[in-house]
């Protein structure tokens, strides 16, 4: 009964895993609408040649030229005088991918800087806020002084994300290309001097690196290359580049290369000292600024967590920003779309041009100034922390307002806010009349030319200490806001008008959806979507009595009022009234039933929804449906008056959702009707901070309307996010599952029991208390203890534990599916083999097939050769040396394939022997005529079993005991051998699959010449090969060894498998499954050492003792 329950449990697990995979596949294959605009260009690629004899011939360097006219390459090269920028393509990328960036930068240089606005342009995140970066002193130039000269490297579209050797070669060529570019500018400068042409400034001393995908990591690797000239690279911009770890963390050398580069970068920003602590020099990378741009949640290949610069580049020298939070972009995009999306490409082009110092014509040499330019051009003005915006005054940090210094009558310094630009002519005399607002809400429906007064003390009482306003009016030209002190209450002798503070600059731009269309001039339209938000906290309004909102006048059209295309809604509100905490149980219930939230009229304009489970893991579909808007008599025809939703659209602006996450940053959803809100966070990971398990969504909704909000979990989106975020964890845990199953098999052998099949071992390890807790929960406790011991912040315990256990269950299901498939293949192959064998024995008695017998007799002469007989007599040595040679000289995966084929052959022969033995017994019982004692049968069985037990004649011991327990039949013994070797097949199949991406890259480079594999990969693969060779028989799972000082030492591999499983489990929790390969190699090294010690002991005592088993069999 217990076995039946176990089978049912595994069956349910397999069905669930297949369902999750299908749902994830459905979610990933859904078409994505990113809203990007295409970029168009007229590209020309000029090859940069060199007469240097050591020039690498595999790759190439090009200079980009924009234009359709044919040019003279040599003359064009003489005119090089701009700022050099080198583009580095990513995994499988082409050098031609530079065309969008280069073409848009040419247009940006010709058209000039972006239009000046009066919005708050940038808001630093808290970590950057501690850095002294003065954004208020940054001014955009009226005209760019130098153009960007874009160079690009042709890396032959090699798959650099799959092999560390390719990454290293790309790095070396990029270093060469940087030197070649700088030398080319010197050559061009000298050529212009010889020709008598005017030269302005000097040749550049550094190159700006722009890398996409793995090209961004190559750029960072090139900066720390020992052969790179000093200060040759000072600015790096990466687009969807992985920095924390490889996107496919399977090859050990690839993970090692990433770790080494990141370690050198961390050391590069530290002060160089001697071992005694004496100062040597400043940080080596003190002048290098790195900015990473991620594609947010639509980038399935490189997620924001991988693109983060945390713990690699300090906040004083770089930051990461997602495309959804970028000013003038606000979009998430796919991995390749980030190269051609015009919104992002244009902003990046203007940012790089803004780095150029007008005095020198080259990028600013001061790294803080370059970082300030990046922050001003890329960051939006919206605060990155909604919690801080809506906290009490004691915790509120107001946003700095640009000020200018003046002096009052007493000569004391007074700070006054910066007013609107003088070219926008609009004075108070242009206002019609003042309006005094008596309620805590203010509404503007048109540009009526009026100023509205709001009494802060009166309207901001009863806890309504925050003021928020949304509008589609442009600051200064459409709307202005001022804070007024109370008359007679100021110590300053300045006039009242000079003590008024203009706060218009605090308006923050947000993306607006499409504006409603007007059917005819003068007709009423729907409320337009807001394009800006204005926020004042208690500390911002401290010391002021009034807040005024001035709206610019607008002339009427043909005597009729202007169309209702202008909007502004403001409100004093209490943040506590707008907070909604959604519990985990509420979110889990929404997976199968839609949950609703009701916002009554006069609700807060800003509603904060705190989701206790990150929307990066459980994306929600949020629908906002209008219920009512207080319209009693609309005056519209009856057929239109009954449409409440349309009526409310005439009065209330469309809702806007702003989602924020610690890692992914800001995501904005304008014109919210029904959207799946998702953030590119990475919750429930070992390195995740405590606050990563929550997502805050700020809803800006019109208080004049009531809404019914529906919340539901998208199952397909949740499944796809689970696979995307935790695929590396599942791979590491899958290796741990196999080790735990091998442990169960070895433990059964130690107890003189039948070796269970791999499926039975996996099923047994899922037992709730006896196995699941020590195998699945104990490693999580160990991980938390490690975090405590190294003073690393604890991850969110509940989500970290839950997700880890879910991934462990999925890993068990994946391994169970793999076992079932391999079982099916083995059984089908064995049945076919036995059928052919029996038919062949029947045909052998037929005279018509005597010619085939003569052919095989002739071919036996070949097998009688001495060399062939030696090879056939020592199949293990042949397998061992062949696998090691291929792993060291060709590719590690080929050596693993040889080992895998040996396992498959032994499994097949053991299963066939078991079937034939069972068939003989059945035939004997049924008195059938099949000759089980025939020579063919005996020879085949003997050959098979000798291959499996041939270690006695070859390596590394000399025992000749080949039989299992006395109580077992020959067929049962062969079935034990099959189960044992089948476990090794599954483990080493996973090891081989981990090198599959590297093999793809290897085949691609065959025509270009291939270097030797990395020593680390070859060494680890040798360890795995030794495991397969030294543990080919079940009796090698346990040994009695005689050591000096210890008469008998019982060494059991079950304990070694347990430790290896724990190590693999921890590597999965760290999202580094490549580290699990070290455990596989360590098990092989331990097995080899035990066999050598055993051989030495047997040489001294002339005998070998195995774990309490007498080796014979019965028939």
Short mmCIF file of N, CA and C in Angstrom, two decimals, residues 549-665:
data_model
loop_
_atom_site.label_atom_id
_atom_site.label_comp_id
_atom_site.label_asym_id
_atom_site.label_seq_id
_atom_site.Cartn_x
_atom_site.Cartn_y
_atom_site.Cartn_z
N UNK A 549 -2.46 77.84 -7.09
CA UNK A 549 -2.36 77.15 -8.38
C UNK A 549 -2.84 78.12 -9.44
N UNK A 550 -1.93 78.59 -10.26
CA UNK A 550 -2.25 79.56 -11.29
C UNK A 550 -2.29 78.87 -12.64
N UNK A 551 -3.42 79.04 -13.35
CA UNK A 551 -3.60 78.43 -14.66
C UNK A 551 -3.56 79.52 -15.70
N UNK A 552 -2.82 79.30 -16.77
CA UNK A 552 -2.65 80.30 -17.82
C UNK A 552 -3.96 80.54 -18.53
N UNK A 553 -4.19 81.79 -18.97
CA UNK A 553 -5.41 82.07 -19.74
C UNK A 553 -5.29 81.55 -21.16
N UNK A 554 -6.43 81.26 -21.74
CA UNK A 554 -6.46 80.79 -23.12
C UNK A 554 -7.65 81.42 -23.81
N UNK A 555 -7.45 82.05 -24.95
CA UNK A 555 -8.58 82.72 -25.63
C UNK A 555 -9.61 81.70 -26.11
N UNK A 556 -10.86 82.15 -26.17
CA UNK A 556 -11.93 81.28 -26.66
C UNK A 556 -11.88 81.15 -28.16
N UNK A 557 -12.55 80.13 -28.67
CA UNK A 557 -12.59 79.86 -30.10
C UNK A 557 -13.99 80.16 -30.61
N UNK A 558 -14.14 81.18 -31.48
CA UNK A 558 -15.43 81.55 -32.08
C UNK A 558 -16.49 81.82 -31.02
N UNK A 559 -16.09 82.47 -29.94
CA UNK A 559 -17.05 82.83 -28.91
C UNK A 559 -17.47 81.69 -28.02
N UNK A 560 -16.96 80.49 -28.29
CA UNK A 560 -17.31 79.35 -27.45
C UNK A 560 -16.15 79.05 -26.48
N UNK A 561 -16.46 78.43 -25.36
CA UNK A 561 -15.38 78.09 -24.43
C UNK A 561 -14.44 77.08 -25.07
N UNK A 562 -13.21 77.06 -24.63
CA UNK A 562 -12.25 76.11 -25.21
C UNK A 562 -12.65 74.68 -24.90
N UNK A 563 -12.22 73.72 -25.70
CA UNK A 563 -12.56 72.32 -25.45
C UNK A 563 -11.95 71.84 -24.13
N UNK A 564 -12.61 70.89 -23.54
CA UNK A 564 -12.17 70.37 -22.24
C UNK A 564 -11.03 69.39 -22.43
N UNK A 565 -9.89 69.88 -22.92
CA UNK A 565 -8.71 69.06 -23.15
C UNK A 565 -7.62 69.35 -22.13
N UNK A 566 -7.91 70.21 -21.17
CA UNK A 566 -6.95 70.56 -20.13
C UNK A 566 -7.51 70.10 -18.80
N UNK A 567 -6.63 69.65 -17.93
CA UNK A 567 -7.09 69.05 -16.69
C UNK A 567 -6.04 69.22 -15.61
N UNK A 568 -6.50 69.43 -14.39
CA UNK A 568 -5.66 69.39 -13.20
C UNK A 568 -6.56 69.08 -12.02
N UNK A 569 -6.16 68.11 -11.22
CA UNK A 569 -6.91 67.72 -10.03
C UNK A 569 -5.91 67.64 -8.88
N UNK A 570 -6.20 68.35 -7.79
CA UNK A 570 -5.34 68.33 -6.62
C UNK A 570 -6.15 68.00 -5.37
N UNK A 571 -5.45 67.59 -4.32
CA UNK A 571 -6.14 67.18 -3.09
C UNK A 571 -5.17 67.19 -1.91
N UNK A 572 -5.66 67.69 -0.77
CA UNK A 572 -5.02 67.45 0.52
C UNK A 572 -5.58 66.13 1.06
N UNK A 573 -4.70 65.22 1.48
CA UNK A 573 -5.19 63.92 1.90
C UNK A 573 -4.30 63.37 3.00
N UNK A 574 -4.83 62.39 3.67
CA UNK A 574 -4.10 61.66 4.72
C UNK A 574 -3.56 60.38 4.12
N UNK A 575 -2.25 60.19 4.09
CA UNK A 575 -1.70 58.98 3.45
C UNK A 575 -2.20 57.69 4.09
N UNK A 576 -2.51 57.73 5.39
CA UNK A 576 -2.97 56.51 6.05
C UNK A 576 -4.30 56.03 5.48
N UNK A 577 -5.13 56.97 4.99
CA UNK A 577 -6.43 56.58 4.44
C UNK A 577 -6.29 55.90 3.08
N UNK A 578 -5.17 56.13 2.42
CA UNK A 578 -4.99 55.54 1.09
C UNK A 578 -4.14 54.30 1.06
N UNK A 579 -3.78 53.77 2.21
CA UNK A 579 -2.94 52.56 2.27
C UNK A 579 -3.81 51.31 2.27
N UNK A 580 -3.46 50.39 1.41
CA UNK A 580 -4.16 49.10 1.34
C UNK A 580 -3.10 48.00 1.37
N UNK A 581 -3.08 47.21 2.45
CA UNK A 581 -2.15 46.09 2.56
C UNK A 581 -2.85 44.81 2.13
N UNK A 582 -2.28 44.17 1.12
CA UNK A 582 -2.86 42.94 0.57
C UNK A 582 -2.03 41.76 1.06
N UNK A 583 -2.63 40.91 1.86
CA UNK A 583 -1.93 39.81 2.51
C UNK A 583 -1.60 38.70 1.52
N UNK A 584 -0.68 37.81 1.88
CA UNK A 584 -0.39 36.67 1.00
C UNK A 584 -1.62 35.80 0.74
N UNK A 585 -2.45 35.61 1.77
CA UNK A 585 -3.65 34.79 1.58
C UNK A 585 -4.59 35.44 0.58
N UNK A 586 -4.70 36.77 0.63
CA UNK A 586 -5.54 37.49 -0.33
C UNK A 586 -5.04 37.27 -1.75
N UNK A 587 -3.71 37.32 -1.94
CA UNK A 587 -3.15 37.15 -3.28
C UNK A 587 -3.28 35.71 -3.76
N UNK A 588 -3.08 34.75 -2.87
CA UNK A 588 -3.20 33.36 -3.28
C UNK A 588 -4.64 33.01 -3.63
N UNK A 589 -5.59 33.60 -2.91
CA UNK A 589 -7.00 33.36 -3.25
C UNK A 589 -7.34 33.92 -4.63
N UNK A 590 -6.69 34.99 -5.03
CA UNK A 590 -6.99 35.61 -6.32
C UNK A 590 -6.50 34.78 -7.50
N UNK A 591 -5.77 33.68 -7.23
CA UNK A 591 -5.35 32.80 -8.33
C UNK A 591 -6.52 32.03 -8.91
N UNK A 592 -7.53 31.75 -8.09
CA UNK A 592 -8.69 30.99 -8.58
C UNK A 592 -9.99 31.76 -8.49
N UNK A 593 -10.02 32.91 -7.80
CA UNK A 593 -11.23 33.73 -7.76
C UNK A 593 -10.83 35.20 -7.73
N UNK A 594 -11.49 36.00 -8.51
CA UNK A 594 -11.16 37.41 -8.62
C UNK A 594 -11.53 38.15 -7.34
N UNK A 595 -10.58 38.96 -6.86
CA UNK A 595 -10.82 39.74 -5.65
C UNK A 595 -11.09 41.19 -6.05
N UNK A 596 -11.95 41.86 -5.26
CA UNK A 596 -12.36 43.22 -5.59
C UNK A 596 -12.08 44.15 -4.43
N UNK A 597 -11.70 45.38 -4.80
CA UNK A 597 -11.53 46.48 -3.85
C UNK A 597 -12.39 47.64 -4.33
N UNK A 598 -13.09 48.27 -3.42
CA UNK A 598 -14.01 49.36 -3.77
C UNK A 598 -13.45 50.68 -3.25
N UNK A 599 -13.34 51.65 -4.14
CA UNK A 599 -12.92 53.00 -3.78
C UNK A 599 -14.13 53.92 -3.93
N UNK A 600 -14.66 54.38 -2.81
CA UNK A 600 -15.82 55.26 -2.83
C UNK A 600 -15.41 56.66 -3.29
N UNK A 601 -16.41 57.47 -3.65
CA UNK A 601 -16.15 58.86 -4.02
C UNK A 601 -15.51 59.59 -2.85
N UNK A 602 -14.71 60.61 -3.17
CA UNK A 602 -13.96 61.39 -2.18
C UNK A 602 -12.84 60.56 -1.54
N UNK A 603 -12.41 59.51 -2.21
CA UNK A 603 -11.28 58.74 -1.72
C UNK A 603 -10.00 59.52 -1.95
N UNK A 604 -8.91 59.14 -1.32
CA UNK A 604 -7.63 59.83 -1.56
C UNK A 604 -7.23 59.74 -3.03
N UNK A 605 -6.63 60.79 -3.53
CA UNK A 605 -6.18 60.79 -4.93
C UNK A 605 -5.06 59.79 -5.13
N UNK A 606 -4.21 59.63 -4.12
CA UNK A 606 -3.11 58.67 -4.17
C UNK A 606 -3.44 57.49 -3.27
N UNK A 607 -3.58 56.31 -3.86
CA UNK A 607 -3.88 55.09 -3.12
C UNK A 607 -2.68 54.16 -3.25
N UNK A 608 -2.14 53.76 -2.11
CA UNK A 608 -0.97 52.89 -2.11
C UNK A 608 -1.39 51.46 -1.81
N UNK A 609 -1.13 50.56 -2.76
CA UNK A 609 -1.40 49.13 -2.59
C UNK A 609 -0.09 48.42 -2.28
N UNK A 610 -0.01 47.80 -1.12
CA UNK A 610 1.19 47.08 -0.72
C UNK A 610 0.92 45.58 -0.86
N UNK A 611 1.53 44.98 -1.88
CA UNK A 611 1.38 43.55 -2.13
C UNK A 611 2.45 42.81 -1.32
N UNK A 612 2.00 41.91 -0.46
CA UNK A 612 2.94 41.21 0.42
C UNK A 612 3.78 40.19 -0.33
N UNK A 613 3.37 39.76 -1.50
CA UNK A 613 4.17 38.90 -2.37
C UNK A 613 4.55 39.70 -3.59
N UNK A 614 5.82 39.67 -3.93
CA UNK A 614 6.32 40.51 -5.02
C UNK A 614 5.60 40.21 -6.33
N UNK A 615 5.28 41.30 -7.05
CA UNK A 615 4.65 41.13 -8.36
C UNK A 615 5.64 40.62 -9.40
N UNK A 616 6.90 40.55 -9.03
CA UNK A 616 7.86 39.88 -9.90
C UNK A 616 7.70 38.38 -9.89
N UNK A 617 7.04 37.86 -8.87
CA UNK A 617 6.79 36.43 -8.76
C UNK A 617 5.35 36.09 -9.08
N UNK A 618 4.41 36.89 -8.58
CA UNK A 618 2.99 36.68 -8.85
C UNK A 618 2.42 37.93 -9.51
N UNK A 619 2.57 38.07 -10.82
CA UNK A 619 2.00 39.24 -11.50
C UNK A 619 0.48 39.27 -11.36
N UNK A 620 -0.07 40.46 -11.14
CA UNK A 620 -1.51 40.59 -10.96
C UNK A 620 -2.10 41.33 -12.16
N UNK A 621 -3.31 40.95 -12.51
CA UNK A 621 -4.08 41.68 -13.51
C UNK A 621 -5.01 42.62 -12.76
N UNK A 622 -4.75 43.92 -12.88
CA UNK A 622 -5.49 44.94 -12.15
C UNK A 622 -6.45 45.64 -13.11
N UNK A 623 -7.73 45.59 -12.78
CA UNK A 623 -8.76 46.23 -13.60
C UNK A 623 -9.43 47.33 -12.78
N UNK A 624 -9.60 48.50 -13.39
CA UNK A 624 -10.26 49.63 -12.74
C UNK A 624 -11.53 49.94 -13.51
N UNK A 625 -12.67 49.66 -12.90
CA UNK A 625 -13.96 49.91 -13.52
C UNK A 625 -14.68 51.02 -12.76
N UNK A 626 -15.17 52.02 -13.51
CA UNK A 626 -15.87 53.14 -12.89
C UNK A 626 -17.28 52.72 -12.49
N UNK A 627 -17.65 53.02 -11.24
CA UNK A 627 -18.98 52.68 -10.73
C UNK A 627 -19.90 53.89 -10.80
N UNK A 628 -19.45 55.03 -10.32
CA UNK A 628 -20.25 56.26 -10.34
C UNK A 628 -19.31 57.45 -10.26
N UNK A 629 -19.84 58.62 -10.60
CA UNK A 629 -19.03 59.84 -10.55
C UNK A 629 -19.86 61.04 -10.11
N UNK A 630 -20.98 60.82 -9.42
CA UNK A 630 -21.74 61.91 -8.83
C UNK A 630 -22.52 62.76 -9.81
N UNK A 631 -22.72 62.27 -11.04
CA UNK A 631 -23.48 63.04 -12.04
C UNK A 631 -24.96 62.71 -11.87
N UNK A 632 -25.74 63.72 -11.51
CA UNK A 632 -27.18 63.53 -11.34
C UNK A 632 -27.93 63.73 -12.66
N UNK A 633 -27.64 64.83 -13.34
CA UNK A 633 -28.31 65.15 -14.60
C UNK A 633 -27.25 65.56 -15.61
N UNK A 634 -27.00 64.68 -16.55
CA UNK A 634 -25.94 64.95 -17.51
C UNK A 634 -26.36 65.85 -18.64
N UNK A 635 -27.67 65.95 -18.94
CA UNK A 635 -28.12 66.75 -20.06
C UNK A 635 -27.90 66.10 -21.41
N UNK A 636 -27.48 64.85 -21.41
CA UNK A 636 -27.23 64.12 -22.67
C UNK A 636 -28.47 63.35 -23.07
N UNK A 637 -28.57 62.92 -24.31
CA UNK A 637 -29.71 62.08 -24.73
C UNK A 637 -29.79 60.83 -23.87
N UNK A 638 -31.00 60.26 -23.82
CA UNK A 638 -31.24 59.13 -22.93
C UNK A 638 -30.36 57.93 -23.28
N UNK A 639 -30.12 57.70 -24.60
CA UNK A 639 -29.33 56.54 -24.97
C UNK A 639 -27.88 56.71 -24.52
N UNK A 640 -27.41 57.97 -24.36
CA UNK A 640 -26.04 58.19 -23.92
C UNK A 640 -25.96 58.38 -22.41
N UNK A 641 -27.03 58.88 -21.81
CA UNK A 641 -27.01 59.13 -20.37
C UNK A 641 -26.96 57.84 -19.57
N UNK A 642 -27.40 56.74 -20.13
CA UNK A 642 -27.38 55.48 -19.40
C UNK A 642 -26.01 54.84 -19.33
N UNK A 643 -25.08 55.32 -20.13
CA UNK A 643 -23.73 54.77 -20.13
C UNK A 643 -22.91 55.47 -19.04
N UNK A 644 -22.90 54.88 -17.85
CA UNK A 644 -22.23 55.50 -16.70
C UNK A 644 -20.73 55.63 -16.96
N UNK A 645 -20.16 54.61 -17.56
CA UNK A 645 -18.71 54.64 -17.77
C UNK A 645 -18.31 55.78 -18.69
N UNK A 646 -19.08 56.03 -19.75
CA UNK A 646 -18.76 57.12 -20.66
C UNK A 646 -18.97 58.47 -19.99
N UNK A 647 -20.01 58.58 -19.18
CA UNK A 647 -20.25 59.83 -18.47
C UNK A 647 -19.10 60.14 -17.52
N UNK A 648 -18.64 59.13 -16.84
CA UNK A 648 -17.57 59.36 -15.88
C UNK A 648 -16.25 59.69 -16.57
N UNK A 649 -16.06 59.20 -17.78
CA UNK A 649 -14.85 59.56 -18.51
C UNK A 649 -14.84 61.04 -18.89
N UNK A 650 -16.04 61.64 -18.97
CA UNK A 650 -16.11 63.07 -19.25
C UNK A 650 -15.71 63.91 -18.04
N UNK A 651 -15.74 63.30 -16.86
CA UNK A 651 -15.47 64.05 -15.65
C UNK A 651 -14.15 63.66 -14.99
N UNK A 652 -13.77 62.42 -15.02
CA UNK A 652 -12.62 61.92 -14.27
C UNK A 652 -11.49 61.54 -15.23
N UNK A 653 -10.26 61.82 -14.80
CA UNK A 653 -9.11 61.48 -15.63
C UNK A 653 -8.83 59.98 -15.53
N UNK A 654 -8.19 59.40 -16.54
CA UNK A 654 -7.89 57.95 -16.52
C UNK A 654 -6.92 57.63 -15.38
N UNK A 655 -7.12 56.52 -14.68
CA UNK A 655 -6.21 56.15 -13.59
C UNK A 655 -4.80 55.85 -14.11
N UNK A 656 -3.84 56.04 -13.23
CA UNK A 656 -2.44 55.77 -13.52
C UNK A 656 -1.89 54.92 -12.39
N UNK A 657 -1.11 53.90 -12.73
CA UNK A 657 -0.47 53.04 -11.73
C UNK A 657 1.03 53.19 -11.83
N UNK A 658 1.66 53.39 -10.69
CA UNK A 658 3.12 53.47 -10.59
C UNK A 658 3.59 52.36 -9.66
N UNK A 659 4.32 51.40 -10.20
CA UNK A 659 4.83 50.28 -9.41
C UNK A 659 6.32 50.48 -9.18
N UNK A 660 6.74 50.14 -7.97
CA UNK A 660 8.15 50.33 -7.63
C UNK A 660 8.69 49.09 -6.95
N UNK A 661 9.92 48.75 -7.30
CA UNK A 661 10.59 47.60 -6.71
C UNK A 661 12.04 47.96 -6.45
N UNK A 662 12.63 47.35 -5.41
CA UNK A 662 14.01 47.67 -5.02
C UNK A 662 14.99 47.45 -6.16
N UNK A 663 14.84 46.37 -6.88
CA UNK A 663 15.80 46.01 -7.92
C UNK A 663 15.40 46.58 -9.26
N UNK A 664 14.17 46.39 -9.65
CA UNK A 664 13.72 46.76 -10.99
C UNK A 664 13.50 48.26 -11.12
N UNK A 665 13.23 48.95 -10.02
CA UNK A 665 12.98 50.38 -10.10
C UNK A 665 11.53 50.70 -10.38
#
